[in-house]
PDB file of C-alpha atoms and ligand atoms in Angstrom:
ATOM      1  CA  MET A   1      79.163  62.859  83.031  1.00 50.00           C
ATOM      2  CA  ALA A   2      79.662  65.749  87.038  1.00 62.00           C
ATOM      3  CA  LYS A   3      83.380  65.410  87.323  1.00 74.00           C
ATOM      4  CA  ASN A   4      85.120  64.125  90.968  1.00 91.00           C
ATOM      5  CA  PHE A   5      85.941  65.424  94.033  1.00 93.00           C
ATOM      6  CA  SER A   6      89.766  64.416  93.273  1.00 92.00           C
ATOM      7  CA  ASP A   7      89.969  66.099  89.342  1.00 93.00           C
ATOM      8  CA  ARG A   8      88.046  69.708  91.326  1.00 95.00           C
ATOM      9  CA  VAL A   9      90.707  69.517  93.977  1.00 97.00           C
ATOM     10  CA  GLY A  10      93.286  71.190  91.642  1.00 97.00           C
ATOM     11  CA  GLU A  11      91.135  74.569  90.716  1.00 97.00           C
ATOM     12  CA  TYR A  12      89.683  74.914  93.940  1.00 98.00           C
ATOM     13  CA  GLN A  13      93.357  74.786  95.470  1.00 98.00           C
ATOM     14  CA  GLN A  14      93.893  77.963  92.705  1.00 98.00           C
ATOM     15  CA  ARG A  15      90.706  79.260  94.548  1.00 98.00           C
ATOM     16  CA  VAL A  16      91.435  79.378  97.736  1.00 98.00           C
ATOM     17  CA  ASP A  17      94.883  80.652  97.005  1.00 98.00           C
ATOM     18  CA  ALA A  18      93.777  83.594  95.280  1.00 98.00           C
ATOM     19  CA  ARG A  19      90.870  84.782  97.386  1.00 98.00           C
ATOM     20  CA  LEU A  20      94.116  84.424  99.811  1.00 98.00           C
ATOM     21  CA  ASP A  21      96.307  86.556  97.448  1.00 98.00           C
ATOM     22  CA  ALA A  22      93.113  89.335  97.266  1.00 98.00           C
ATOM     23  CA  SER A  23      93.192  89.659 100.880  1.00 98.00           C
ATOM     24  CA  LEU A  24      97.134  90.190 101.794  1.00 98.00           C
ATOM     25  CA  PRO A  25      98.585  93.268 101.601  1.00 98.00           C
ATOM     26  CA  SER A  26     100.909  94.144  97.918  1.00 98.00           C
ATOM     27  CA  ALA A  27     103.932  94.009  99.794  1.00 98.00           C
ATOM     28  CA  ASP A  28     104.796  97.066  97.773  1.00 98.00           C
ATOM     29  CA  VAL A  29     102.735  98.701 100.462  1.00 98.00           C
ATOM     30  CA  ALA A  30     104.834  99.462 103.834  1.00 98.00           C
ATOM     31  CA  PRO A  31     105.486  98.286 105.774  1.00 98.00           C
ATOM     32  CA  GLN A  32     106.864  95.700 103.294  1.00 98.00           C
ATOM     33  CA  ARG A  33     108.790  94.192 105.216  1.00 98.00           C
ATOM     34  CA  LEU A  34     105.862  92.988 107.493  1.00 98.00           C
ATOM     35  CA  HIS A  35     103.831  92.019 104.393  1.00 98.00           C
ATOM     36  CA  GLU A  36     106.333  90.395 101.923  1.00 98.00           C
ATOM     37  CA  ALA A  37     107.585  88.294 105.648  1.00 98.00           C
ATOM     38  CA  MET A  38     102.872  87.706 105.826  1.00 98.00           C
ATOM     39  CA  ARG A  39     102.858  86.586 102.593  1.00 98.00           C
ATOM     40  CA  TYR A  40     105.726  84.490 102.183  1.00 98.00           C
ATOM     41  CA  ALA A  41     104.556  82.219 105.805  1.00 98.00           C
ATOM     42  CA  VAL A  42     100.728  81.573 103.037  1.00 98.00           C
ATOM     43  CA  PHE A  43     102.285  80.807  99.259  1.00 98.00           C
ATOM     44  CA  ASN A  44     105.745  78.816 100.294  1.00 90.00           C
ATOM     45  CA  GLY A  45     104.035  75.384  99.408  1.00 92.00           C
ATOM     46  CA  GLY A  46     100.277  74.275 102.123  1.00 95.00           C
ATOM     47  CA  LYS A  47      99.232  72.179 100.525  1.00 97.00           C
ATOM     48  CA  ARG A  48      95.174  73.842 101.432  1.00 98.00           C
ATOM     49  CA  VAL A  49      93.727  70.838 102.961  1.00 98.00           C
ATOM     50  CA  ARG A  50      91.413  72.951 105.762  1.00 98.00           C
ATOM     51  CA  PRO A  51      89.853  74.955 102.866  1.00 98.00           C
ATOM     52  CA  LEU A  52      89.330  71.844 100.951  1.00 98.00           C
ATOM     53  CA  LEU A  53      87.620  70.176 103.501  1.00 98.00           C
ATOM     54  CA  VAL A  54      85.235  74.271 103.754  1.00 98.00           C
ATOM     55  CA  TYR A  55      84.922  73.208  99.871  1.00 98.00           C
ATOM     56  CA  GLY A  56      84.274  69.501  99.776  1.00 98.00           C
ATOM     57  CA  ALA A  57      81.992  69.830 103.524  1.00 98.00           C
ATOM     58  CA  GLY A  58      80.364  72.632 101.145  1.00 98.00           C
ATOM     59  CA  GLU A  59      79.668  70.279  98.568  1.00 97.00           C
ATOM     60  CA  CYS A  60      78.570  67.561 100.379  1.00 97.00           C
ATOM     61  CA  LEU A  61      75.580  70.326 101.800  1.00 98.00           C
ATOM     62  CA  GLY A  62      74.781  72.632  98.691  1.00 97.00           C
ATOM     63  CA  VAL A  63      76.788  75.281  99.797  1.00 98.00           C
ATOM     64  CA  ASP A  64      77.159  77.634  97.313  1.00 97.00           C
ATOM     65  CA  PRO A  65      81.083  78.122  96.800  1.00 97.00           C
ATOM     66  CA  ASP A  66      81.376  81.662  97.438  1.00 97.00           C
ATOM     67  CA  LEU A  67      80.043  81.948 100.751  1.00 98.00           C
ATOM     68  CA  LEU A  68      83.208  79.014 101.831  1.00 98.00           C
ATOM     69  CA  ASP A  69      85.268  81.955 100.753  1.00 98.00           C
ATOM     70  CA  ALA A  70      85.747  83.492 103.836  1.00 98.00           C
ATOM     71  CA  PRO A  71      85.864  80.351 105.902  1.00 98.00           C
ATOM     72  CA  ALA A  72      88.197  79.200 103.670  1.00 98.00           C
ATOM     73  CA  VAL A  73      90.494  81.840 103.517  1.00 98.00           C
ATOM     74  CA  ALA A  74      90.159  82.471 107.416  1.00 98.00           C
ATOM     75  CA  ILE A  75      91.326  79.021 107.767  1.00 98.00           C
ATOM     76  CA  GLU A  76      94.298  78.759 105.898  1.00 98.00           C
ATOM     77  CA  LEU A  77      95.509  82.519 107.730  1.00 98.00           C
ATOM     78  CA  ILE A  78      95.351  80.710 111.086  1.00 98.00           C
ATOM     79  CA  HIS A  79      96.696  77.606 110.481  1.00 98.00           C
ATOM     80  CA  ALA A  80      99.710  79.555 109.447  1.00 98.00           C
ATOM     81  CA  PHE A  81     100.382  81.207 112.226  1.00 98.00           C
ATOM     82  CA  SER A  82     100.444  78.883 113.736  1.00 98.00           C
ATOM     83  CA  LEU A  83     102.963  76.884 111.857  1.00 98.00           C
ATOM     84  CA  VAL A  84     105.195  80.469 111.745  1.00 98.00           C
ATOM     85  CA  HIS A  85     104.972  80.205 115.173  1.00 97.00           C
ATOM     86  CA  ASP A  86     105.844  75.813 115.736  1.00 96.00           C
ATOM     87  CA  ASP A  87     108.463  76.521 114.178  1.00 97.00           C
ATOM     88  CA  LEU A  88     110.496  78.998 116.011  1.00 98.00           C
ATOM     89  CA  PRO A  89     113.427  78.681 118.202  1.00 97.00           C
ATOM     90  CA  ALA A  90     110.402  79.222 121.483  1.00 96.00           C
ATOM     91  CA  MET A  91     109.267  76.178 119.992  1.00 93.00           C
ATOM     92  CA  ASP A  92     110.432  73.340 117.824  1.00 91.00           C
ATOM     93  CA  ASP A  93     113.379  75.611 116.285  1.00 95.00           C
ATOM     94  CA  ASP A  94     113.211  74.463 113.218  1.00 95.00           C
ATOM     95  CA  ASP A  95     115.133  75.447 110.008  1.00 95.00           C
ATOM     96  CA  LEU A  96     112.498  74.354 106.740  1.00 95.00           C
ATOM     97  CA  ARG A  97     109.288  74.176 106.424  1.00 96.00           C
ATOM     98  CA  ARG A  98     107.061  73.466 102.856  1.00 94.00           C
ATOM     99  CA  GLY A  99     110.793  71.694 101.528  1.00 93.00           C
ATOM    100  CA  LYS A 100     111.835  75.935 102.511  1.00 96.00           C
ATOM    101  CA  PRO A 101     113.520  77.525 104.953  1.00 97.00           C
ATOM    102  CA  THR A 102     110.947  78.835 107.577  1.00 98.00           C
ATOM    103  CA  VAL A 103     110.188  82.321 108.012  1.00 98.00           C
ATOM    104  CA  HIS A 104     112.136  83.661 110.546  1.00 98.00           C
ATOM    105  CA  ILE A 105     115.842  82.106 109.219  1.00 98.00           C
ATOM    106  CA  ARG A 106     114.299  83.780 106.176  1.00 98.00           C
ATOM    107  CA  TYR A 107     113.779  86.522 107.323  1.00 98.00           C
ATOM    108  CA  ASP A 108     114.093  87.722 111.519  1.00 98.00           C
ATOM    109  CA  GLU A 109     112.623  85.997 114.623  1.00 98.00           C
ATOM    110  CA  ALA A 110     110.759  89.486 115.557  1.00 98.00           C
ATOM    111  CA  THR A 111     109.537  89.985 111.213  1.00 98.00           C
ATOM    112  CA  ALA A 112     107.873  86.300 112.173  1.00 98.00           C
ATOM    113  CA  ILE A 113     106.879  86.427 114.830  1.00 98.00           C
ATOM    114  CA  LEU A 114     105.020  90.526 113.663  1.00 98.00           C
ATOM    115  CA  ALA A 115     103.902  88.472 110.381  1.00 98.00           C
ATOM    116  CA  ALA A 116     102.262  85.450 112.362  1.00 98.00           C
ATOM    117  CA  ASP A 117     100.667  87.741 115.175  1.00 98.00           C
ATOM    118  CA  ALA A 118      99.235  89.896 111.708  1.00 98.00           C
ATOM    119  CA  LEU A 119      97.926  86.841 109.976  1.00 98.00           C
ATOM    120  CA  VAL A 120      95.061  86.299 112.783  1.00 98.00           C
ATOM    121  CA  PRO A 121      93.807  89.507 112.747  1.00 98.00           C
ATOM    122  CA  LEU A 122      93.507  89.755 109.281  1.00 98.00           C
ATOM    123  CA  ALA A 123      91.789  85.957 109.429  1.00 98.00           C
ATOM    124  CA  PHE A 124      88.357  87.840 111.370  1.00 98.00           C
ATOM    125  CA  LEU A 125      88.412  91.167 109.196  1.00 98.00           C
ATOM    126  CA  VAL A 126      88.420  88.284 106.322  1.00 98.00           C
ATOM    127  CA  VAL A 127      85.325  86.905 108.165  1.00 98.00           C
ATOM    128  CA  ALA A 128      83.591  89.925 109.088  1.00 98.00           C
ATOM    129  CA  ARG A 129      83.783  91.377 104.973  1.00 97.00           C
ATOM    130  CA  LEU A 130      81.463  87.822 104.741  1.00 98.00           C
ATOM    131  CA  GLU A 131      78.478  90.137 103.282  1.00 95.00           C
ATOM    132  CA  ARG A 132      76.584  87.146 102.250  1.00 96.00           C
ATOM    133  CA  ALA A 133      75.502  86.546 104.673  1.00 97.00           C
ATOM    134  CA  SER A 134      73.762  86.966 108.380  1.00 97.00           C
ATOM    135  CA  ASP A 135      75.102  89.481 111.498  1.00 97.00           C
ATOM    136  CA  ALA A 136      74.416  86.108 112.931  1.00 97.00           C
ATOM    137  CA  VAL A 137      75.928  83.839 110.986  1.00 98.00           C
ATOM    138  CA  ARG A 138      78.813  86.062 111.327  1.00 98.00           C
ATOM    139  CA  THR A 139      78.664  86.407 114.124  1.00 98.00           C
ATOM    140  CA  SER A 140      78.604  82.346 114.586  1.00 98.00           C
ATOM    141  CA  LEU A 141      81.949  82.267 112.526  1.00 98.00           C
ATOM    142  CA  VAL A 142      84.576  84.194 114.542  1.00 98.00           C
ATOM    143  CA  ARG A 143      83.398  82.263 117.314  1.00 98.00           C
ATOM    144  CA  LEU A 144      84.044  79.609 116.192  1.00 98.00           C
ATOM    145  CA  ILE A 145      87.473  79.973 114.889  1.00 98.00           C
ATOM    146  CA  ALA A 146      87.612  82.132 118.073  1.00 98.00           C
ATOM    147  CA  ASP A 147      87.212  79.299 120.348  1.00 98.00           C
ATOM    148  CA  ALA A 148      89.590  76.525 117.345  1.00 98.00           C
ATOM    149  CA  CYS A 149      92.595  78.780 117.511  1.00 98.00           C
ATOM    150  CA  GLY A 150      92.285  79.884 120.816  1.00 98.00           C
ATOM    151  CA  SER A 151      93.057  78.523 124.418  1.00 98.00           C
ATOM    152  CA  VAL A 152      90.291  76.264 124.499  1.00 97.00           C
ATOM    153  CA  GLY A 153      91.397  75.254 120.851  1.00 98.00           C
ATOM    154  CA  MET A 154      95.076  75.052 119.483  1.00 98.00           C
ATOM    155  CA  THR A 155      96.820  78.015 120.850  1.00 97.00           C
ATOM    156  CA  GLY A 156      95.718  75.249 124.404  1.00 98.00           C
ATOM    157  CA  GLY A 157      96.963  72.396 122.252  1.00 98.00           C
ATOM    158  CA  GLN A 158     100.092  74.062 121.692  1.00 96.00           C
ATOM    159  CA  SER A 159     100.369  74.854 125.716  1.00 96.00           C
ATOM    160  CA  ILE A 160      99.608  70.708 125.758  1.00 97.00           C
ATOM    161  CA  ASP A 161     102.430  69.919 123.716  1.00 96.00           C
ATOM    162  CA  LEU A 162     104.997  72.252 125.408  1.00 94.00           C
ATOM    163  CA  ALA A 163     104.730  70.636 128.662  1.00 95.00           C
ATOM    164  CA  ALA A 164     104.794  67.034 127.106  1.00 96.00           C
ATOM    165  CA  GLU A 165     107.704  66.332 125.638  1.00 93.00           C
ATOM    166  CA  GLY A 166     108.923  62.878 127.126  1.00 93.00           C
ATOM    167  CA  ALA A 167     105.576  62.703 129.221  1.00 93.00           C
ATOM    168  CA  ARG A 168     103.699  58.849 128.741  1.00 94.00           C
ATOM    169  CA  LEU A 169     100.333  59.881 128.080  1.00 96.00           C
ATOM    170  CA  ASN A 170      97.811  58.280 127.644  1.00 97.00           C
ATOM    171  CA  VAL A 171      95.477  57.375 124.913  1.00 98.00           C
ATOM    172  CA  ALA A 172      92.881  59.915 126.092  1.00 98.00           C
ATOM    173  CA  GLU A 173      95.494  62.193 127.351  1.00 98.00           C
ATOM    174  CA  LEU A 174      97.535  62.272 124.445  1.00 98.00           C
ATOM    175  CA  GLU A 175      94.399  62.133 121.423  1.00 98.00           C
ATOM    176  CA  HIS A 176      93.000  64.971 123.761  1.00 98.00           C
ATOM    177  CA  MET A 177      95.358  67.638 123.023  1.00 98.00           C
ATOM    178  CA  TYR A 178      96.152  66.382 119.364  1.00 98.00           C
ATOM    179  CA  SER A 179      91.942  67.362 118.807  1.00 98.00           C
ATOM    180  CA  LEU A 180      92.876  70.245 120.116  1.00 98.00           C
ATOM    181  CA  LYS A 181      96.279  71.123 118.816  1.00 98.00           C
ATOM    182  CA  THR A 182      95.679  69.383 114.835  1.00 98.00           C
ATOM    183  CA  GLY A 183      91.624  68.673 115.724  1.00 98.00           C
ATOM    184  CA  ALA A 184      90.256  72.071 116.588  1.00 98.00           C
ATOM    185  CA  LEU A 185      90.637  74.284 112.922  1.00 98.00           C
ATOM    186  CA  ILE A 186      90.082  70.384 110.706  1.00 98.00           C
ATOM    187  CA  HIS A 187      86.932  70.380 112.927  1.00 98.00           C
ATOM    188  CA  ALA A 188      85.696  74.330 112.100  1.00 98.00           C
ATOM    189  CA  SER A 189      86.757  73.888 108.627  1.00 98.00           C
ATOM    190  CA  ILE A 190      84.018  71.438 109.118  1.00 98.00           C
ATOM    191  CA  VAL A 191      81.419  73.255 110.564  1.00 98.00           C
ATOM    192  CA  SER A 192      82.297  75.990 108.255  1.00 98.00           C
ATOM    193  CA  ALA A 193      80.184  74.931 106.246  1.00 98.00           C
ATOM    194  CA  CYS A 194      77.707  73.957 108.458  1.00 98.00           C
ATOM    195  CA  LEU A 195      77.162  77.381 109.511  1.00 98.00           C
ATOM    196  CA  LEU A 196      76.547  78.021 106.234  1.00 98.00           C
ATOM    197  CA  CYS A 197      74.106  76.212 105.354  1.00 97.00           C
ATOM    198  CA  ASP A 198      70.546  76.983 105.294  1.00 92.00           C
ATOM    199  CA  GLY A 199      68.546  74.464 106.762  1.00 88.00           C
ATOM    200  CA  ILE A 200      71.300  71.406 108.524  1.00 96.00           C
ATOM    201  CA  ASP A 201      68.769  69.166 110.727  1.00 97.00           C
ATOM    202  CA  SER A 202      70.530  68.121 113.952  1.00 97.00           C
ATOM    203  CA  GLU A 203      71.864  64.254 112.640  1.00 97.00           C
ATOM    204  CA  ARG A 204      73.262  65.806 110.483  1.00 98.00           C
ATOM    205  CA  ALA A 205      74.914  68.816 111.718  1.00 98.00           C
ATOM    206  CA  ALA A 206      76.573  66.014 114.455  1.00 98.00           C
ATOM    207  CA  ALA A 207      77.635  63.220 111.948  1.00 98.00           C
ATOM    208  CA  LEU A 208      79.774  65.841 110.662  1.00 98.00           C
ATOM    209  CA  ASP A 209      80.621  67.516 114.175  1.00 98.00           C
ATOM    210  CA  ALA A 210      81.160  63.904 114.485  1.00 98.00           C
ATOM    211  CA  PHE A 211      83.893  63.099 111.660  1.00 98.00           C
ATOM    212  CA  GLY A 212      85.373  66.477 111.617  1.00 98.00           C
ATOM    213  CA  ARG A 213      86.539  65.001 115.235  1.00 98.00           C
ATOM    214  CA  ASP A 214      87.847  62.270 114.005  1.00 98.00           C
ATOM    215  CA  ILE A 215      89.443  63.266 110.967  1.00 98.00           C
ATOM    216  CA  GLY A 216      90.659  66.032 113.235  1.00 98.00           C
ATOM    217  CA  ILE A 217      93.167  63.285 115.120  1.00 98.00           C
ATOM    218  CA  ALA A 218      94.068  60.434 112.376  1.00 98.00           C
ATOM    219  CA  PHE A 219      95.667  63.813 110.894  1.00 98.00           C
ATOM    220  CA  GLN A 220      97.948  64.114 113.846  1.00 98.00           C
ATOM    221  CA  VAL A 221      98.587  60.355 114.018  1.00 98.00           C
ATOM    222  CA  LYS A 222      99.375  60.137 110.636  1.00 98.00           C
ATOM    223  CA  ASP A 223     101.626  62.862 111.522  1.00 97.00           C
ATOM    224  CA  ASP A 224     102.805  61.502 113.459  1.00 97.00           C
ATOM    225  CA  ILE A 225     103.620  58.145 111.846  1.00 97.00           C
ATOM    226  CA  LEU A 226     106.259  60.942 108.143  1.00 96.00           C
ATOM    227  CA  ASP A 227     108.346  62.134 110.845  1.00 95.00           C
ATOM    228  CA  ILE A 228     109.520  58.901 110.962  1.00 95.00           C
ATOM    229  CA  GLU A 229     108.920  57.055 107.703  1.00 93.00           C
ATOM    230  CA  GLY A 230     108.769  59.800 105.630  1.00 90.00           C
ATOM    231  CA  GLU A 231     111.517  61.178 103.582  1.00 85.00           C
ATOM    232  CA  THR A 232     112.778  65.179 104.521  1.00 83.00           C
ATOM    233  CA  ASP A 233     113.018  66.155 101.252  1.00 85.00           C
ATOM    234  CA  VAL A 234     108.657  64.580 100.822  1.00 87.00           C
ATOM    235  CA  ILE A 235     107.789  65.828 103.389  1.00 89.00           C
ATOM    236  CA  GLY A 236     109.518  69.410 103.287  1.00 86.00           C
ATOM    237  CA  LYS A 237     111.029  69.607 106.639  1.00 85.00           C
ATOM    238  CA  PRO A 238     113.563  67.771 109.142  1.00 83.00           C
ATOM    239  CA  LYS A 239     112.216  64.121 109.661  1.00 86.00           C
ATOM    240  CA  GLY A 240     112.396  62.765 113.263  1.00 91.00           C
ATOM    241  CA  SER A 241     112.354  66.136 115.390  1.00 87.00           C
ATOM    242  CA  ASP A 242     108.938  64.660 116.824  1.00 91.00           C
ATOM    243  CA  ALA A 243     112.036  61.605 118.536  1.00 92.00           C
ATOM    244  CA  LYS A 244     114.488  65.157 118.791  1.00 90.00           C
ATOM    245  CA  LEU A 245     112.021  66.900 121.012  1.00 89.00           C
ATOM    246  CA  ASP A 246     111.024  63.721 122.304  1.00 94.00           C
ATOM    247  CA  LYS A 247     107.633  64.531 121.606  1.00 94.00           C
ATOM    248  CA  ALA A 248     104.670  62.463 123.088  1.00 96.00           C
ATOM    249  CA  THR A 249     103.780  60.507 120.197  1.00 97.00           C
ATOM    250  CA  TRP A 250     101.578  58.105 118.847  1.00 98.00           C
ATOM    251  CA  PRO A 251     104.170  56.199 117.354  1.00 97.00           C
ATOM    252  CA  SER A 252     106.757  57.712 120.549  1.00 96.00           C
ATOM    253  CA  LEU A 253     104.540  56.088 123.175  1.00 97.00           C
ATOM    254  CA  PHE A 254     102.479  52.781 120.944  1.00 97.00           C
ATOM    255  CA  GLY A 255     104.732  52.303 117.994  1.00 96.00           C
ATOM    256  CA  LEU A 256     104.295  52.377 114.617  1.00 96.00           C
ATOM    257  CA  GLU A 257     102.295  49.566 113.693  1.00 97.00           C
ATOM    258  CA  ALA A 258     100.029  51.023 116.536  1.00 98.00           C
ATOM    259  CA  SER A 259      99.769  54.020 115.383  1.00 98.00           C
ATOM    260  CA  ARG A 260      98.701  52.619 111.433  1.00 97.00           C
ATOM    261  CA  ALA A 261      96.246  50.149 112.571  1.00 98.00           C
ATOM    262  CA  ARG A 262      94.800  53.686 115.045  1.00 98.00           C
ATOM    263  CA  CYS A 263      94.875  55.369 111.912  1.00 98.00           C
ATOM    264  CA  ASP A 264      93.278  53.350 109.846  1.00 98.00           C
ATOM    265  CA  GLU A 265      90.685  53.153 113.085  1.00 98.00           C
ATOM    266  CA  LEU A 266      90.008  56.740 113.138  1.00 98.00           C
ATOM    267  CA  LEU A 267      89.068  56.940 108.362  1.00 98.00           C
ATOM    268  CA  HIS A 268      87.038  54.678 109.135  1.00 98.00           C
ATOM    269  CA  GLY A 269      85.140  55.628 111.792  1.00 98.00           C
ATOM    270  CA  ALA A 270      85.099  58.776 110.056  1.00 98.00           C
ATOM    271  CA  LEU A 271      83.208  57.676 106.970  1.00 98.00           C
ATOM    272  CA  ALA A 272      80.681  54.895 108.796  1.00 98.00           C
ATOM    273  CA  ARG A 273      79.454  58.977 110.056  1.00 98.00           C
ATOM    274  CA  LEU A 274      78.700  59.374 106.075  1.00 98.00           C
ATOM    275  CA  ASP A 275      76.406  56.900 105.155  1.00 98.00           C
ATOM    276  CA  ILE A 276      73.645  58.905 105.924  1.00 98.00           C
ATOM    277  CA  PHE A 277      74.572  61.533 104.190  1.00 98.00           C
ATOM    278  CA  GLY A 278      74.945  58.850 100.439  1.00 97.00           C
ATOM    279  CA  ALA A 279      76.728  60.218  96.706  1.00 96.00           C
ATOM    280  CA  ASP A 280      77.270  63.523  98.296  1.00 97.00           C
ATOM    281  CA  ALA A 281      79.470  62.544 100.748  1.00 97.00           C
ATOM    282  CA  ALA A 282      82.144  61.539  98.196  1.00 97.00           C
ATOM    283  CA  PRO A 283      84.193  64.859  98.370  1.00 98.00           C
ATOM    284  CA  LEU A 284      84.813  64.476 102.255  1.00 98.00           C
ATOM    285  CA  GLU A 285      85.052  60.296 101.431  1.00 98.00           C
ATOM    286  CA  TRP A 286      88.137  61.127  98.886  1.00 98.00           C
ATOM    287  CA  LEU A 287      89.540  64.518 102.198  1.00 98.00           C
ATOM    288  CA  ALA A 288      89.423  61.838 104.739  1.00 98.00           C
ATOM    289  CA  ARG A 289      91.351  59.237 102.225  1.00 98.00           C
ATOM    290  CA  PHE A 290      93.642  61.368 101.512  1.00 97.00           C
ATOM    291  CA  ILE A 291      94.539  62.114 104.774  1.00 98.00           C
ATOM    292  CA  VAL A 292      95.214  59.489 105.959  1.00 97.00           C
ATOM    293  CA  GLU A 293      97.713  57.922 103.151  1.00 96.00           C
ATOM    294  CA  ARG A 294      99.104  61.256 102.205  1.00 96.00           C
ATOM    295  CA  GLY A 295     103.042  61.268 101.523  1.00 93.00           C
ATOM    296  CA  ARG A 296     103.900  64.812 103.021  1.00 92.00           C
TER     297      ARG A 296
HETATM  298  C1  GRG B 301     100.335  81.756 119.917  1.00 82.11           C
HETATM  299  C2  GRG B 301      97.920  82.130 120.146  1.00 82.11           C
HETATM  300  C3  GRG B 301      99.287  81.515 119.510  1.00 82.11           C
HETATM  301  C4  GRG B 301      99.077  80.111 118.841  1.00 82.11           C
HETATM  302  C5  GRG B 301     100.450  79.324 118.437  1.00 82.11           C
HETATM  303  C6  GRG B 301     101.839  77.211 117.266  1.00 82.11           C
HETATM  304  C7  GRG B 301     100.603  76.877 118.045  1.00 82.11           C
HETATM  305  C8  GRG B 301      99.421  77.933 118.090  1.00 82.11           C
HETATM  306  C9  GRG B 301      99.621  76.232 117.370  1.00 82.11           C
HETATM  307  C10 GRG B 301     100.914  74.662 116.444  1.00 82.11           C
HETATM  308  C11 GRG B 301      99.972  74.248 116.403  1.00 82.11           C
HETATM  309  C12 GRG B 301     100.922  73.107 114.880  1.00 82.11           C
HETATM  310  C13 GRG B 301     101.951  73.375 114.407  1.00 82.11           C
HETATM  311  C14 GRG B 301     100.082  71.812 115.079  1.00 82.11           C
HETATM  312  C15 GRG B 301     101.116  71.235 114.499  1.00 82.11           C
HETATM  313  C16 GRG B 301      99.540  70.536 112.640  1.00 82.11           C
HETATM  314  C17 GRG B 301     100.583  69.921 111.680  1.00 82.11           C
HETATM  315  C18 GRG B 301     100.141  68.871 111.898  1.00 82.11           C
HETATM  316  C19 GRG B 301     100.658  70.319 111.085  1.00 82.11           C
HETATM  317  C20 GRG B 301     101.038  70.432 109.054  1.00 82.11           C
HETATM  318  O1  GRG B 301      99.806  71.364 108.553  1.00 82.11           O
HETATM  319  P1  GRG B 301      99.874  70.335 107.325  1.00 82.11           P
HETATM  320  O2  GRG B 301      99.986  69.535 106.627  1.00 82.11           O
HETATM  321  O3  GRG B 301     100.397  71.613 106.710  1.00 82.11           O
HETATM  322  O4  GRG B 301      98.851  70.838 106.540  1.00 82.11           O
HETATM  323  P2  GRG B 301     101.005  72.761 105.023  1.00 82.11           P
HETATM  324  O5  GRG B 301     102.081  72.445 104.927  1.00 82.11           O
HETATM  325  O6  GRG B 301      99.751  71.462 103.962  1.00 82.11           O
HETATM  326  O7  GRG B 301     100.181  73.699 104.766  1.00 82.11           O
END
């Protein structure tokens, strides 16, 4: 009998970890401290949700996993870079991430900035090396990931987030910020598999595009809920840091109950987008539920 996606999650996590390990410079190579800090930023216990979304969308579309490794690794490297910068004193000023000292605490601020900086070109190098894809597909992947992490994506969202501390945003403004800050990379994870699929039709591409947008926002609403309800030793970062910084979040603006209801609504909207794929969508259905039910 075919295994469920949940049975393959551990295999995919190990698979992307092995590819990340092979892509990152060894800590023995100079400059050693920089390379060690890059590895620390990547290998300190992340859930690998974005790579899982790449592989899950790939399964749904029947894409060869060997082609999916490059976007899975590239997007995780960009994600790791964003967390290092997010934790810096100039941003959220956090000492703990994934239950361990943040990179600037474990090393120092300058090393953390440089290590994060170096992860970004490495991500694009990984895509450039995907020789089995055509030049056109590689270019589309570069554009997708560049947009998702740049000023019209994650970085823009982070800038809006920092400017919105203490502000009373409405739902549309708040979710626009979420769709950039957190949603852009999650959406790109799904779309990267579409770019690697030979001959996806426009209806299926539109369904996955919308699915990626819905779960991207749901991911951040759940993150906000965990910041209030989670325990520091489970979520791996100080509980209540959003409130401390007077962040504009779903719970702070509209309450916990409304946030839970919104998460549920986004989940069901996202699941409905998958109807067109029938049983092939089981991996994405599992991942969408995991995103809104996760405990960390
Ligand atoms: C300077 C170019 C430039 C960019 C920096 C800092 C930044 C832009 C963006 C940060 C965006 C950010 C941290 C969004 C929050 C996303 C989020 C909920 C992260 C947690 O993701 P998980 O739960 O983490 O997948 P793990 O630890 O499992 O990997």
